[in-house]
Amino acid sequence: MILNHMVQYTESRLNASFAALSDTTRRGVLEQLRRADASITDLAGKFHMTLTGMKKHVDVLEQAGLVTTEKVGRVRTCKLGRRRLDEEAAWIERHRQLWTARFDELDEVVEELKRKEKGDGRKKRG
């Protein structure tokens, strides 16, 4: 039961992260926040968006734990979240290794077919 909950939690977190990262604007916001904290108004201006549109992007990033916001008076300031992308990087690495192994196997099959083709060509000439 606990393991199943952990798997669902991890999958949910990965889904939220990858959904947040799937959008060009949200990736740009993260890149901008990497340089310096910014208000939603500043971000909206940099990305030529309405405040409402930028707030929606920031909400998605915040739900994924990638951004935190703090409201002081009328200004909502955005910062990079404390959560790192270690789980996401590990998931990508596992799949990269899997695909690398599959492509290596495919290369071996192709090379074997080439050797056989060369061998068949010599037999036909002889």
Tab-separated table of N, CA and C in Angstrom:
chain	number	residue	atom	x	y	z
A	1	MET	N	0.829	-1.196	0.000
A	1	MET	CA	0.000	0.000	0.000
A	1	MET	C	0.868	1.252	0.000
A	2	ILE	N	1.866	1.309	0.870
A	2	ILE	CA	2.735	2.479	0.946
A	2	ILE	C	3.522	2.628	-0.355
A	3	LEU	N	4.050	1.505	-0.886
A	3	LEU	CA	4.815	1.545	-2.124
A	3	LEU	C	3.949	2.078	-3.263
A	4	ASN	N	2.718	1.599	-3.355
A	4	ASN	CA	1.805	2.056	-4.398
A	4	ASN	C	1.574	3.567	-4.276
A	5	HIS	N	1.402	4.051	-3.058
A	5	HIS	CA	1.217	5.484	-2.832
A	5	HIS	C	2.453	6.258	-3.290
A	6	MET	N	3.642	5.718	-2.988
A	6	MET	CA	4.886	6.382	-3.386
A	6	MET	C	4.993	6.443	-4.913
A	7	VAL	N	4.653	5.356	-5.594
A	7	VAL	CA	4.710	5.321	-7.050
A	7	VAL	C	3.741	6.348	-7.621
A	8	GLN	N	2.517	6.388	-7.095
A	8	GLN	CA	1.528	7.348	-7.580
A	8	GLN	C	1.996	8.776	-7.318
A	9	TYR	N	2.602	9.022	-6.150
A	9	TYR	CA	3.092	10.358	-5.810
A	9	TYR	C	4.200	10.767	-6.779
A	10	THR	N	5.140	9.847	-7.015
A	10	THR	CA	6.251	10.136	-7.919
A	10	THR	C	5.739	10.388	-9.329
A	11	GLU	N	4.821	9.544	-9.804
A	11	GLU	CA	4.266	9.735	-11.140
A	11	GLU	C	3.525	11.064	-11.232
A	12	SER	N	2.777	11.397	-10.205
A	12	SER	CA	2.037	12.647	-10.184
A	12	SER	C	2.999	13.832	-10.233
A	13	ARG	N	4.072	13.733	-9.478
A	13	ARG	CA	5.076	14.793	-9.454
A	13	ARG	C	5.772	14.916	-10.802
A	14	LEU	N	6.125	13.773	-11.391
A	14	LEU	CA	6.751	13.800	-12.718
A	14	LEU	C	5.803	14.401	-13.740
A	15	ASN	N	4.544	13.988	-13.685
A	15	ASN	CA	3.554	14.536	-14.621
A	15	ASN	C	3.438	16.044	-14.484
A	16	ALA	N	3.392	16.528	-13.250
A	16	ALA	CA	3.273	17.969	-13.016
A	16	ALA	C	4.518	18.695	-13.522
A	17	SER	N	5.677	18.123	-13.267
A	17	SER	CA	6.925	18.753	-13.716
A	17	SER	C	7.009	18.802	-15.225
A	18	PHE	N	6.776	17.662	-15.867
A	18	PHE	CA	6.894	17.622	-17.322
A	18	PHE	C	5.808	18.464	-17.992
A	19	ALA	N	4.625	18.519	-17.402
A	19	ALA	CA	3.571	19.380	-17.944
A	19	ALA	C	3.996	20.847	-17.832
A	20	ALA	N	4.573	21.206	-16.698
A	20	ALA	CA	5.033	22.584	-16.516
A	20	ALA	C	6.159	22.920	-17.486
A	21	LEU	N	7.067	21.980	-17.692
A	21	LEU	CA	8.222	22.215	-18.561
A	21	LEU	C	7.895	22.096	-20.044
A	22	SER	N	6.710	21.606	-20.363
A	22	SER	CA	6.361	21.389	-21.770
A	22	SER	C	6.065	22.682	-22.518
A	23	ASP	N	5.881	23.761	-21.788
A	23	ASP	CA	5.510	25.026	-22.412
A	23	ASP	C	6.719	25.956	-22.526
A	24	THR	N	6.904	26.532	-23.700
A	24	THR	CA	8.032	27.431	-23.963
A	24	THR	C	8.048	28.628	-23.016
A	25	THR	N	6.902	29.217	-22.790
A	25	THR	CA	6.844	30.382	-21.910
A	25	THR	C	7.263	30.010	-20.498
A	26	ARG	N	6.783	28.875	-19.994
A	26	ARG	CA	7.132	28.475	-18.629
A	26	ARG	C	8.621	28.171	-18.508
A	27	ARG	N	9.200	27.554	-19.543
A	27	ARG	CA	10.651	27.332	-19.508
A	27	ARG	C	11.380	28.675	-19.508
A	28	GLY	N	10.867	29.631	-20.273
A	28	GLY	CA	11.460	30.963	-20.292
A	28	GLY	C	11.364	31.650	-18.945
A	29	VAL	N	10.237	31.482	-18.278
A	29	VAL	CA	10.058	32.057	-16.938
A	29	VAL	C	11.086	31.469	-15.982
A	30	LEU	N	11.282	30.158	-16.039
A	30	LEU	CA	12.286	29.526	-15.169
A	30	LEU	C	13.674	30.073	-15.465
A	31	GLU	N	13.975	30.239	-16.745
A	31	GLU	CA	15.280	30.784	-17.133
A	31	GLU	C	15.436	32.208	-16.602
A	32	GLN	N	14.386	33.001	-16.709
A	32	GLN	CA	14.408	34.375	-16.208
A	32	GLN	C	14.609	34.387	-14.690
A	33	LEU	N	13.892	33.510	-13.986
A	33	LEU	CA	14.000	33.466	-12.520
A	33	LEU	C	15.339	32.911	-12.062
A	34	ARG	N	15.993	32.179	-12.929
A	34	ARG	CA	17.336	31.682	-12.607
A	34	ARG	C	18.291	32.864	-12.452
A	35	ARG	N	18.041	33.905	-13.241
A	35	ARG	CA	18.885	35.101	-13.188
A	35	ARG	C	18.533	36.009	-12.006
A	36	ALA	N	17.219	36.172	-11.773
A	36	ALA	CA	16.787	37.077	-10.690
A	36	ALA	C	15.302	36.880	-10.422
A	37	ASP	N	14.897	37.128	-9.186
A	37	ASP	CA	13.476	37.105	-8.837
A	37	ASP	C	12.765	38.185	-9.657
A	38	ALA	N	11.474	37.984	-9.897
A	38	ALA	CA	10.725	38.963	-10.690
A	38	ALA	C	9.270	38.955	-10.286
A	39	SER	N	8.630	40.090	-10.450
A	39	SER	CA	7.198	40.168	-10.185
A	39	SER	C	6.438	39.601	-11.387
A	40	ILE	N	5.206	39.245	-11.166
A	40	ILE	CA	4.375	38.752	-12.271
A	40	ILE	C	4.234	39.840	-13.330
A	41	THR	N	4.141	41.088	-12.898
A	41	THR	CA	4.052	42.204	-13.837
A	41	THR	C	5.296	42.274	-14.725
A	42	ASP	N	6.477	42.140	-14.112
A	42	ASP	CA	7.728	42.154	-14.888
A	42	ASP	C	7.774	41.001	-15.879
A	43	LEU	N	7.401	39.810	-15.410
A	43	LEU	CA	7.417	38.630	-16.282
A	43	LEU	C	6.432	38.799	-17.439
A	44	ALA	N	5.245	39.302	-17.132
A	44	ALA	CA	4.248	39.510	-18.179
A	44	ALA	C	4.787	40.472	-19.237
A	45	GLY	N	5.465	41.517	-18.808
A	45	GLY	CA	6.047	42.470	-19.743
A	45	GLY	C	7.127	41.853	-20.603
A	46	LYS	N	8.001	41.066	-19.996
A	46	LYS	CA	9.102	40.428	-20.738
A	46	LYS	C	8.582	39.442	-21.779
A	47	PHE	N	7.468	38.802	-21.475
A	47	PHE	CA	6.926	37.784	-22.375
A	47	PHE	C	5.739	38.306	-23.199
A	48	HIS	N	5.486	39.629	-23.104
A	48	HIS	CA	4.416	40.271	-23.884
A	48	HIS	C	3.078	39.559	-23.682
A	49	MET	N	2.726	39.384	-22.408
A	49	MET	CA	1.496	38.686	-22.037
A	49	MET	C	0.665	39.555	-21.103
A	50	THR	N	-0.582	39.167	-20.954
A	50	THR	CA	-1.428	39.820	-19.952
A	50	THR	C	-1.021	39.321	-18.571
A	51	LEU	N	-1.368	40.068	-17.559
A	51	LEU	CA	-1.099	39.630	-16.186
A	51	LEU	C	-1.814	38.319	-15.888
A	52	THR	N	-3.054	38.199	-16.368
A	52	THR	CA	-3.829	36.975	-16.142
A	52	THR	C	-3.150	35.775	-16.786
A	53	GLY	N	-2.670	35.954	-18.004
A	53	GLY	CA	-1.984	34.858	-18.701
A	53	GLY	C	-0.727	34.440	-17.972
A	54	MET	N	0.060	35.418	-17.534
A	54	MET	CA	1.300	35.085	-16.824
A	54	MET	C	0.989	34.439	-15.485
A	55	LYS	N	-0.041	34.909	-14.802
A	55	LYS	CA	-0.419	34.320	-13.509
A	55	LYS	C	-0.751	32.833	-13.689
A	56	LYS	N	-1.423	32.493	-14.780
A	56	LYS	CA	-1.755	31.080	-15.038
A	56	LYS	C	-0.487	30.261	-15.230
A	57	HIS	N	0.479	30.795	-15.970
A	57	HIS	CA	1.748	30.081	-16.156
A	57	HIS	C	2.474	29.904	-14.823
A	58	VAL	N	2.507	30.956	-14.035
A	58	VAL	CA	3.178	30.895	-12.734
A	58	VAL	C	2.468	29.891	-11.824
A	59	ASP	N	1.143	29.837	-11.880
A	59	ASP	CA	0.394	28.866	-11.068
A	59	ASP	C	0.789	27.434	-11.413
A	60	VAL	N	0.947	27.141	-12.699
A	60	VAL	CA	1.349	25.788	-13.122
A	60	VAL	C	2.741	25.477	-12.581
A	61	LEU	N	3.652	26.429	-12.702
A	61	LEU	CA	5.011	26.227	-12.187
A	61	LEU	C	5.015	26.079	-10.669
A	62	GLU	N	4.154	26.829	-10.003
A	62	GLU	CA	4.072	26.763	-8.550
A	62	GLU	C	3.503	25.418	-8.101
A	63	GLN	N	2.484	24.934	-8.789
A	63	GLN	CA	1.896	23.631	-8.446
A	63	GLN	C	2.908	22.504	-8.628
A	64	ALA	N	3.817	22.659	-9.574
A	64	ALA	CA	4.858	21.651	-9.800
A	64	ALA	C	6.013	21.808	-8.815
A	65	GLY	N	5.979	22.871	-8.007
A	65	GLY	CA	7.037	23.090	-7.026
A	65	GLY	C	8.283	23.736	-7.608
A	66	LEU	N	8.186	24.229	-8.837
A	66	LEU	CA	9.349	24.804	-9.498
A	66	LEU	C	9.505	26.294	-9.209
A	67	VAL	N	8.429	26.933	-8.748
A	67	VAL	CA	8.426	28.360	-8.461
A	67	VAL	C	7.667	28.585	-7.154
A	68	THR	N	8.099	29.575	-6.407
A	68	THR	CA	7.335	30.022	-5.243
A	68	THR	C	6.990	31.491	-5.461
A	69	THR	N	5.895	31.917	-4.875
A	69	THR	CA	5.520	33.323	-4.977
A	69	THR	C	5.260	33.869	-3.583
A	70	GLU	N	5.472	35.164	-3.462
A	70	GLU	CA	5.213	35.846	-2.199
A	70	GLU	C	4.567	37.181	-2.536
A	71	LYS	N	3.449	37.439	-1.884
A	71	LYS	CA	2.744	38.687	-2.139
A	71	LYS	C	3.050	39.670	-1.017
A	72	VAL	N	3.559	40.838	-1.417
A	72	VAL	CA	3.821	41.925	-0.481
A	72	VAL	C	3.080	43.135	-1.022
A	73	GLY	N	2.043	43.525	-0.306
A	73	GLY	CA	1.191	44.605	-0.805
A	73	GLY	C	0.462	44.147	-2.054
A	74	ARG	N	0.655	44.874	-3.121
A	74	ARG	CA	-0.013	44.518	-4.380
A	74	ARG	C	0.908	43.780	-5.338
A	75	VAL	N	2.142	43.539	-4.919
A	75	VAL	CA	3.133	42.919	-5.814
A	75	VAL	C	3.344	41.458	-5.432
A	76	ARG	N	3.196	40.578	-6.413
A	76	ARG	CA	3.482	39.152	-6.214
A	76	ARG	C	4.836	38.866	-6.861
A	77	THR	N	5.820	38.511	-6.040
A	77	THR	CA	7.171	38.232	-6.514
A	77	THR	C	7.368	36.737	-6.679
A	78	CYS	N	7.982	36.358	-7.777
A	78	CYS	CA	8.244	34.951	-8.106
A	78	CYS	C	9.720	34.643	-7.903
A	79	LYS	N	9.981	33.460	-7.372
A	79	LYS	CA	11.345	32.967	-7.166
A	79	LYS	C	11.382	31.526	-7.615
A	80	LEU	N	12.577	31.047	-7.943
A	80	LEU	CA	12.711	29.621	-8.212
A	80	LEU	C	12.376	28.855	-6.947
A	81	GLY	N	11.691	27.740	-7.096
A	81	GLY	CA	11.358	26.908	-5.951
A	81	GLY	C	12.577	26.159	-5.458
A	82	ARG	N	12.458	25.610	-4.286
A	82	ARG	CA	13.569	24.850	-3.707
A	82	ARG	C	13.697	23.465	-4.327
A	83	ARG	N	12.607	23.018	-4.919
A	83	ARG	CA	12.610	21.663	-5.475
A	83	ARG	C	13.522	21.592	-6.688
A	84	ARG	N	14.389	20.610	-6.665
A	84	ARG	CA	15.278	20.379	-7.798
A	84	ARG	C	14.634	19.365	-8.719
A	85	LEU	N	15.194	19.187	-9.862
A	85	LEU	CA	14.633	18.263	-10.854
A	85	LEU	C	15.384	16.931	-10.862
A	86	ASP	N	15.821	16.480	-9.685
A	86	ASP	CA	16.580	15.237	-9.588
A	86	ASP	C	15.780	14.021	-10.063
A	87	GLU	N	14.527	13.927	-9.636
A	87	GLU	CA	13.697	12.784	-10.043
A	87	GLU	C	13.479	12.790	-11.551
A	88	GLU	N	13.242	13.960	-12.092
A	88	GLU	CA	13.002	14.077	-13.524
A	88	GLU	C	14.275	13.729	-14.305
A	89	ALA	N	15.417	14.207	-13.814
A	89	ALA	CA	16.693	13.899	-14.473
A	89	ALA	C	16.970	12.397	-14.408
A	90	ALA	N	16.670	11.763	-13.285
A	90	ALA	CA	16.877	10.316	-13.150
A	90	ALA	C	15.964	9.558	-14.110
A	91	TRP	N	14.717	9.995	-14.248
A	91	TRP	CA	13.777	9.351	-15.180
A	91	TRP	C	14.293	9.471	-16.614
A	92	ILE	N	14.738	10.654	-16.974
A	92	ILE	CA	15.274	10.868	-18.324
A	92	ILE	C	16.506	10.002	-18.547
A	93	GLU	N	17.384	9.920	-17.564
A	93	GLU	CA	18.610	9.130	-17.699
A	93	GLU	C	18.297	7.643	-17.873
A	94	ARG	N	17.330	7.125	-17.108
A	94	ARG	CA	16.953	5.706	-17.271
A	94	ARG	C	16.475	5.439	-18.692
A	95	HIS	N	15.662	6.333	-19.206
A	95	HIS	CA	15.132	6.141	-20.552
A	95	HIS	C	16.192	6.389	-21.622
A	96	ARG	N	17.118	7.292	-21.357
A	96	ARG	CA	18.222	7.513	-22.288
A	96	ARG	C	19.066	6.254	-22.399
A	97	GLN	N	19.357	5.631	-21.251
A	97	GLN	CA	20.142	4.401	-21.252
A	97	GLN	C	19.417	3.286	-22.000
A	98	LEU	N	18.121	3.184	-21.780
A	98	LEU	CA	17.326	2.171	-22.469
A	98	LEU	C	17.404	2.363	-23.979
A	99	TRP	N	17.175	3.589	-24.438
A	99	TRP	CA	17.194	3.853	-25.881
A	99	TRP	C	18.590	3.726	-26.458
A	100	THR	N	19.617	4.094	-25.713
A	100	THR	CA	20.989	3.917	-26.187
A	100	THR	C	21.281	2.435	-26.400
A	101	ALA	N	20.860	1.607	-25.449
A	101	ALA	CA	21.071	0.155	-25.581
A	101	ALA	C	20.313	-0.383	-26.788
A	102	ARG	N	19.096	0.063	-26.992
A	102	ARG	CA	18.313	-0.408	-28.137
A	102	ARG	C	18.943	0.019	-29.456
A	103	PHE	N	19.427	1.248	-29.533
A	103	PHE	CA	20.061	1.703	-30.765
A	103	PHE	C	21.385	0.976	-31.000
A	104	ASP	N	22.116	0.663	-29.921
A	104	ASP	CA	23.348	-0.120	-30.061
A	104	ASP	C	23.033	-1.498	-30.626
A	105	GLU	N	21.967	-2.136	-30.130
A	105	GLU	CA	21.552	-3.442	-30.655
A	105	GLU	C	21.148	-3.333	-32.125
A	106	LEU	N	20.442	-2.272	-32.468
A	106	LEU	CA	20.036	-2.057	-33.858
A	106	LEU	C	21.259	-1.878	-34.748
A	107	ASP	N	22.264	-1.139	-34.270
A	107	ASP	CA	23.506	-0.970	-35.026
A	107	ASP	C	24.160	-2.319	-35.304
A	108	GLU	N	24.150	-3.200	-34.308
A	108	GLU	CA	24.731	-4.536	-34.489
A	108	GLU	C	23.975	-5.320	-35.558
A	109	VAL	N	22.656	-5.249	-35.548
A	109	VAL	CA	21.834	-5.934	-36.556
A	109	VAL	C	22.142	-5.386	-37.944
A	110	VAL	N	22.227	-4.083	-38.066
A	110	VAL	CA	22.525	-3.461	-39.358
A	110	VAL	C	23.901	-3.895	-39.855
A	111	GLU	N	24.883	-3.878	-38.978
A	111	GLU	CA	26.235	-4.303	-39.370
A	111	GLU	C	26.251	-5.770	-39.804
A	112	GLU	N	25.529	-6.609	-39.096
A	112	GLU	CA	25.442	-8.030	-39.468
A	112	GLU	C	24.796	-8.178	-40.841
A	113	LEU	N	23.732	-7.447	-41.096
A	113	LEU	CA	23.074	-7.497	-42.409
A	113	LEU	C	24.011	-7.018	-43.512
A	114	LYS	N	24.799	-5.992	-43.233
A	114	LYS	CA	25.761	-5.502	-44.221
A	114	LYS	C	26.809	-6.564	-44.530
A	115	ARG	N	27.309	-7.249	-43.481
A	115	ARG	CA	28.303	-8.312	-43.684
A	115	ARG	C	27.708	-9.439	-44.523
A	116	LYS	N	26.477	-9.820	-44.214
A	116	LYS	CA	25.824	-10.885	-44.986
A	116	LYS	C	25.613	-10.458	-46.430
A	117	GLU	N	25.236	-9.218	-46.638
A	117	GLU	CA	25.003	-8.698	-47.982
A	117	GLU	C	26.298	-8.716	-48.792
A	118	LYS	N	27.400	-8.333	-48.160
A	118	LYS	CA	28.700	-8.371	-48.829
A	118	LYS	C	29.063	-9.811	-49.179
A	119	GLY	N	28.827	-10.721	-48.225
A	119	GLY	CA	29.126	-12.133	-48.456
A	119	GLY	C	28.285	-12.702	-49.586
A	120	ASP	N	27.023	-12.360	-49.657
A	120	ASP	CA	26.131	-12.819	-50.727
A	120	ASP	C	26.577	-12.251	-52.073
A	121	GLY	N	27.061	-11.051	-52.106
A	121	GLY	CA	27.528	-10.417	-53.344
A	121	GLY	C	28.738	-11.132	-53.887
A	122	ARG	N	29.656	-11.579	-53.029
A	122	ARG	CA	30.860	-12.294	-53.454
A	122	ARG	C	30.488	-13.667	-54.012
A	123	LYS	N	29.502	-14.324	-53.391
A	123	LYS	CA	29.086	-15.650	-53.849
A	123	LYS	C	28.488	-15.574	-55.249
A	124	LYS	N	27.709	-14.535	-55.520
A	124	LYS	CA	27.055	-14.388	-56.823
A	124	LYS	C	28.065	-14.121	-57.918
A	125	ARG	N	29.149	-13.397	-57.628
A	125	ARG	CA	30.170	-13.108	-58.630
A	125	ARG	C	31.004	-14.330	-58.939
A	126	GLY	N	31.221	-15.152	-57.937
A	126	GLY	CA	32.127	-16.281	-58.072
A	126	GLY	C	31.581	-17.412	-58.759
